[in-house]
Short mmCIF file of C-alpha atoms in Angstrom, two decimals:
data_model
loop_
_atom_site.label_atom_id
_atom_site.label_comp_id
_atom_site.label_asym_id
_atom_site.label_seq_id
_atom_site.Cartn_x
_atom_site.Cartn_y
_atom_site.Cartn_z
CA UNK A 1 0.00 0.00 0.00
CA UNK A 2 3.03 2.33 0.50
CA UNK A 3 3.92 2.35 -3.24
CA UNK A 4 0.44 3.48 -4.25
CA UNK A 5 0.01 5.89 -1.37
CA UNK A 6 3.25 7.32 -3.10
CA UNK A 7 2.31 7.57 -6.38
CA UNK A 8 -1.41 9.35 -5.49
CA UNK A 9 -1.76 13.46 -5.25
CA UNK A 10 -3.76 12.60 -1.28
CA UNK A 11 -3.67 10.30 0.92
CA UNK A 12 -6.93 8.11 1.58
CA UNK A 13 -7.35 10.01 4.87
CA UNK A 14 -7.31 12.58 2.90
CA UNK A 15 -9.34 11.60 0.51
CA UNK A 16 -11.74 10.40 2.75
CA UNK A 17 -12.25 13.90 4.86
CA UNK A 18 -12.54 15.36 1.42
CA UNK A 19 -15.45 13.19 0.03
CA UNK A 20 -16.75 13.59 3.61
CA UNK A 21 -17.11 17.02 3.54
CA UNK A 22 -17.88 17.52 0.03
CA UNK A 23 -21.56 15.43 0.83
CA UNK A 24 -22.42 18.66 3.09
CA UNK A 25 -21.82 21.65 0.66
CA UNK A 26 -24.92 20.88 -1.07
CA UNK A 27 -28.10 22.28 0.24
CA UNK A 28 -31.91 23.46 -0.62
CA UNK A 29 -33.34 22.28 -4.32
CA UNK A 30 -35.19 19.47 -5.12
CA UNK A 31 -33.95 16.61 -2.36
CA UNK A 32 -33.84 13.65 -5.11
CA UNK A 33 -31.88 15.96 -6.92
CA UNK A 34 -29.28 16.24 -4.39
CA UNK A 35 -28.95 13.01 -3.38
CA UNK A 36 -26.06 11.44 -3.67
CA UNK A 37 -27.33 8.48 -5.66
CA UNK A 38 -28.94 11.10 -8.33
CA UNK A 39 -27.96 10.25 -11.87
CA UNK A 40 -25.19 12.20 -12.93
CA UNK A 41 -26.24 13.82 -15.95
CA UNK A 42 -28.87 15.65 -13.64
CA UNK A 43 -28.51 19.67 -14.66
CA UNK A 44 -28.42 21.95 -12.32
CA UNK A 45 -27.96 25.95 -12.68
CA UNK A 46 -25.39 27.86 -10.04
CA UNK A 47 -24.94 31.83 -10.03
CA UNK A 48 -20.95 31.80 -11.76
CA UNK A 49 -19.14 33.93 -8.39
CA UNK A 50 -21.34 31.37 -6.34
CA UNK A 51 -19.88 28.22 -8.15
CA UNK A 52 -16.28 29.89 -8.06
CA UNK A 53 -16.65 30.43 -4.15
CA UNK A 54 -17.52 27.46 -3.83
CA UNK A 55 -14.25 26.10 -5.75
CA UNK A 56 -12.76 28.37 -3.91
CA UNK A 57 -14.14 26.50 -0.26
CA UNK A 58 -13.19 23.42 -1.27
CA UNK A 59 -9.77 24.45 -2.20
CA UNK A 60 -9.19 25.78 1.19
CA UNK A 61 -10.56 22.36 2.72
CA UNK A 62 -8.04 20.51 1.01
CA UNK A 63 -5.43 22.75 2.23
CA UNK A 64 -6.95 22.37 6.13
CA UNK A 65 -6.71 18.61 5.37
CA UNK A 66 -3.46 18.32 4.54
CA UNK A 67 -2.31 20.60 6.74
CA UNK A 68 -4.25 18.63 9.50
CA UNK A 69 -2.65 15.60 7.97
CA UNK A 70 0.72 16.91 8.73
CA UNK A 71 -0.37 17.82 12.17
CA UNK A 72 -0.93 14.21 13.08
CA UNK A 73 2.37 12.99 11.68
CA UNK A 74 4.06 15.46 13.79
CA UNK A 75 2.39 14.43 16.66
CA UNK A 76 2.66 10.70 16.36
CA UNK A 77 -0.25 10.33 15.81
CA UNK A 78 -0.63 7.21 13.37
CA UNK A 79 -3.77 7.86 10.75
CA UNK A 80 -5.31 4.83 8.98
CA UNK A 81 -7.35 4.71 5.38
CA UNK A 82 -9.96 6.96 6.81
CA UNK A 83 -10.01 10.15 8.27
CA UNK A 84 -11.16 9.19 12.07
CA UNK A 85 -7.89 10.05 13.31
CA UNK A 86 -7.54 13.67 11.64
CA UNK A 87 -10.97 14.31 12.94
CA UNK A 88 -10.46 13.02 16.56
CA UNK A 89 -7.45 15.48 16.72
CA UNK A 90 -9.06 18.36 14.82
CA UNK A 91 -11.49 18.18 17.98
CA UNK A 92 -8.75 18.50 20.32
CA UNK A 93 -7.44 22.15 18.55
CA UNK A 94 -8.96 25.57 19.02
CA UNK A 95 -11.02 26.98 16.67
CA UNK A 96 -8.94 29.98 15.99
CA UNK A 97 -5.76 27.33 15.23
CA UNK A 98 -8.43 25.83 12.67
CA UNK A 99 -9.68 28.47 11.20
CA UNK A 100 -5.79 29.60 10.39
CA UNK A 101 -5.73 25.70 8.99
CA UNK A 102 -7.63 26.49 6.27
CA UNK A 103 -5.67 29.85 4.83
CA UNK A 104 -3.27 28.98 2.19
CA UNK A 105 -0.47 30.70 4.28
CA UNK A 106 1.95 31.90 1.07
CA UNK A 107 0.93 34.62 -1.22
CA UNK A 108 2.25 33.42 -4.34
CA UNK A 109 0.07 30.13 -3.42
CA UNK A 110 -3.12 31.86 -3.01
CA UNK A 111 -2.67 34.62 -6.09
CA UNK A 112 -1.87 31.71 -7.57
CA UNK A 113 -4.99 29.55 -7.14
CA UNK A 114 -7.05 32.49 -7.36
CA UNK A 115 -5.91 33.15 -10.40
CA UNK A 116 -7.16 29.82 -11.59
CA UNK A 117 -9.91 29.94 -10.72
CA UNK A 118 -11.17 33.35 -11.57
CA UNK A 119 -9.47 31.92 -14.99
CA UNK A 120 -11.55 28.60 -15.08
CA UNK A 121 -15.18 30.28 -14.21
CA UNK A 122 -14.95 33.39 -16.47
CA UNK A 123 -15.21 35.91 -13.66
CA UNK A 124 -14.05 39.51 -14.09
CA UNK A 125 -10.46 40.45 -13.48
CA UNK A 126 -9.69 43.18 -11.13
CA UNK A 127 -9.71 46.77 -13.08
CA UNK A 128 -6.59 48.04 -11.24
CA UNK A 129 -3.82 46.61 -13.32
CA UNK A 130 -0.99 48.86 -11.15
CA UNK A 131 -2.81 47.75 -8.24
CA UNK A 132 0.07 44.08 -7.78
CA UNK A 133 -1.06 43.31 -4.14
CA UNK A 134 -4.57 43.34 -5.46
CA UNK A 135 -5.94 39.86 -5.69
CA UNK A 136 -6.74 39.12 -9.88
CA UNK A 137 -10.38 38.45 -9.10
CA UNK A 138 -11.70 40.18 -6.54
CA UNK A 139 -14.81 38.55 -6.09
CA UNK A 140 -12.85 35.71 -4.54
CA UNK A 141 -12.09 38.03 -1.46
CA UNK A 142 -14.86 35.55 0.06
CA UNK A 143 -15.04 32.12 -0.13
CA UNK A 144 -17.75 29.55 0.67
CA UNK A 145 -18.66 25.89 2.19
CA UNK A 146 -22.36 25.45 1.01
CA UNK A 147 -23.89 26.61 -1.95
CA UNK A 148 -27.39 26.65 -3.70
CA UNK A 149 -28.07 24.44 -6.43
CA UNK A 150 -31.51 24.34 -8.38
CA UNK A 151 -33.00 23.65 -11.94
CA UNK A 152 -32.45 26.91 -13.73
CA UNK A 153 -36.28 27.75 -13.95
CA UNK A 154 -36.21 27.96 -10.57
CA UNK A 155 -33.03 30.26 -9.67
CA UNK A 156 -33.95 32.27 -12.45
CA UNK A 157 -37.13 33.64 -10.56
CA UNK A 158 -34.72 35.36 -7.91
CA UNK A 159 -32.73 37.27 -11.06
CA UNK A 160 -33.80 40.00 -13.73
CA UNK A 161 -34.28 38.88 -17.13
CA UNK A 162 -31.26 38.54 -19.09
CA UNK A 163 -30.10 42.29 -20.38
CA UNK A 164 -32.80 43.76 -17.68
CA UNK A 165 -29.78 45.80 -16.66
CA UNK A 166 -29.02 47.65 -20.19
CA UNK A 167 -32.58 48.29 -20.92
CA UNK A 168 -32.61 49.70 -17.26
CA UNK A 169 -29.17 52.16 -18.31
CA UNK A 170 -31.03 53.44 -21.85
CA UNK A 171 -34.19 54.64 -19.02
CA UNK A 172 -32.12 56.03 -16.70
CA UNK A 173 -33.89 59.59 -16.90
CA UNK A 174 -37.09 57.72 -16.15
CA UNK A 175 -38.56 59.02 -13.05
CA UNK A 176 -40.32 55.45 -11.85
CA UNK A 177 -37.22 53.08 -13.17
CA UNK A 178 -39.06 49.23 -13.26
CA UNK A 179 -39.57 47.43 -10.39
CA UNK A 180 -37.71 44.94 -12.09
CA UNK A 181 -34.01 46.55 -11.27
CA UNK A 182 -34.21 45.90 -7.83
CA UNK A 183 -33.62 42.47 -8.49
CA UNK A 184 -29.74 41.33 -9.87
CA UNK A 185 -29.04 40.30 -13.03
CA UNK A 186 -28.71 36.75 -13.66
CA UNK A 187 -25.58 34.82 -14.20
CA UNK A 188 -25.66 31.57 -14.31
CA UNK A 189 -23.73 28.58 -15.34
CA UNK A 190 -24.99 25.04 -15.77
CA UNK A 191 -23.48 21.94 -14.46
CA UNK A 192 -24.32 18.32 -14.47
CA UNK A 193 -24.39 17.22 -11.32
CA UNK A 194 -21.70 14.16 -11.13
CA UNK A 195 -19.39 16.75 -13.23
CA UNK A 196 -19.91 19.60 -10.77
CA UNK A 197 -19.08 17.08 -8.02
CA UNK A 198 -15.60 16.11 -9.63
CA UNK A 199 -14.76 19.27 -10.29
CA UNK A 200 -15.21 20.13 -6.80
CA UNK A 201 -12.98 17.35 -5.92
CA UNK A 202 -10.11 18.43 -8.11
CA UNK A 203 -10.54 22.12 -6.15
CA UNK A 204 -9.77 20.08 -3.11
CA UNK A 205 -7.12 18.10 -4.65
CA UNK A 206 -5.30 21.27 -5.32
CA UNK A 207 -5.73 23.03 -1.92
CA UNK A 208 -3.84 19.32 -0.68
CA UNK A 209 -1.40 19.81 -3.29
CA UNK A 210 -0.47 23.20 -2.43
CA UNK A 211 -0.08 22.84 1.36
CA UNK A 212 2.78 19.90 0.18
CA UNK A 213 4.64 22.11 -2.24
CA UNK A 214 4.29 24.91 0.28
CA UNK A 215 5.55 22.69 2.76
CA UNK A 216 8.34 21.24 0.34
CA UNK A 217 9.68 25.02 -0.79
CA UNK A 218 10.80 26.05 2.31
CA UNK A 219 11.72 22.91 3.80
CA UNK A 220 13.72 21.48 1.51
CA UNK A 221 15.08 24.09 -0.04
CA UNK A 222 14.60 26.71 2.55
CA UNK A 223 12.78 29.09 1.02
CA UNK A 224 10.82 31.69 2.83
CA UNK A 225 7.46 32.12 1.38
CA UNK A 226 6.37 35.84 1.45
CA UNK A 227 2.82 35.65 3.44
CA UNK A 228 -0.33 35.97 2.09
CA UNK A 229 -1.66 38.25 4.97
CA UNK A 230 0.85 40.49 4.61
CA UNK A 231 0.19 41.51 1.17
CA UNK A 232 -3.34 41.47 1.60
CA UNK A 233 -3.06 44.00 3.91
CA UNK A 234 -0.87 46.36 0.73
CA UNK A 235 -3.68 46.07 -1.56
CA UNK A 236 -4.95 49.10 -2.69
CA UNK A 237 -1.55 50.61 -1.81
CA UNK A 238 1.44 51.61 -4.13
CA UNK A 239 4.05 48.96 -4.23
CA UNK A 240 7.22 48.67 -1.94
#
């Protein structure tokens, strides 16, 4: 079993906390829809930034899990095929030490993922070129754990009609705009199911990925990673 724990990207504890988890992000809709036994060419409609959160989430829950994974070796703490151990010392830690689990700690890490996935879901890039601290897609500021998935008649009676907003710009003189513009312009992307679900997986995949060649940067080659906090807190500043 050592040669093909090796040659995968996770462990299977890891892989096990990340199927785990990945069972609760789904919530509300149509219940045979989201159960896990639903067929999966079932299509389902997501709002784009909500589906790239959600990447996002499971990116950082990767991270946490290998991070956590590393944790337990350190403590000597011996971790089967499942994730019972992790989670029995995941109890033991305080929640601030967990919630610090789940940051990708290096800035060129993060950038770097956010990048890709800003990339992969078509969002828009940040407008301030000059601004390098910046993160490229700012809507990524905020991640998620739990997102809403529906059939796309039924999201889409929570959005405008498509190009509600332009026809709303041409009236803008209009004294009594439309009821209509209060509600947000729909954006939505369509996903079967079983698809959404492995790409999902890959998300956390990465986030496991990147806490090991984090991890392998500085200590095997001693490398100081410049911190992620750090130049968050330069962005919207001029550069150093």
């Amino acid at each position: 079993s050592s040669s093909s724990s090796s040659s995968s990207l996770v462990s299977a504890a890891v892989a096990d906390a990340v199927v785990s988890y990945l069972a609760s992000t789904f919530e509300g809709g149509d219940a045979a829809v989201m159960d896990a036994a639903a067929p999966p060419v079932t299509p389902l409609s997501v709002d784009r930034l909500q589906a790239a959160r959600l990447y996002c989430g499971l990116l950082e829950f990767g991270y946490f899990a290998a991070a956590l994974e590393a944790r337990c070796h350190a403590a000597g703490i011996e971790i089967g095929q499942d994730s019972s151990a992790m989670i029995a010392h995941a109890d033991s830690l305080p929640e601030e030490q967990l919630r610090q689990m789940c940051a990708v700690q290096s800035a060129d890490g993060w950038w770097g993922a956010v990048r890709h996935v800003g990339t992969v879901f078509g969002l828009a890039p940040n407008d301030d070129s000059f601004d390098s601290f910046g993160l490229p897609f700012p809507g990524l500021a905020v991640t998620i754990s739990q997102i809403q998935m529906e059939p796309a008649a039924n999201l889409l009676e929570h959005f405008n009609t498509p190009g509600t907003a332009a026809r709303l710009a041409g009236r803008s003189t209009d004294q009594n705009p439309p009821s209509e513009g209060s509600l947000p312009d729909a954006d939505l992307v369509s996903f079967e199911l079983g698809l959404f679900r492995r790409l999902l997986l890959e998300a956390a995949v990465y986030g496991a990925v990147l806490f090991r060649a984090e991890q392998h940067v500085e200590q095997q080659f001693g490398y100081k990673l410049a911190c992620r906090r750090e130049r968050e807190a330069h962005a919207g500043q001029p550069p150093l």
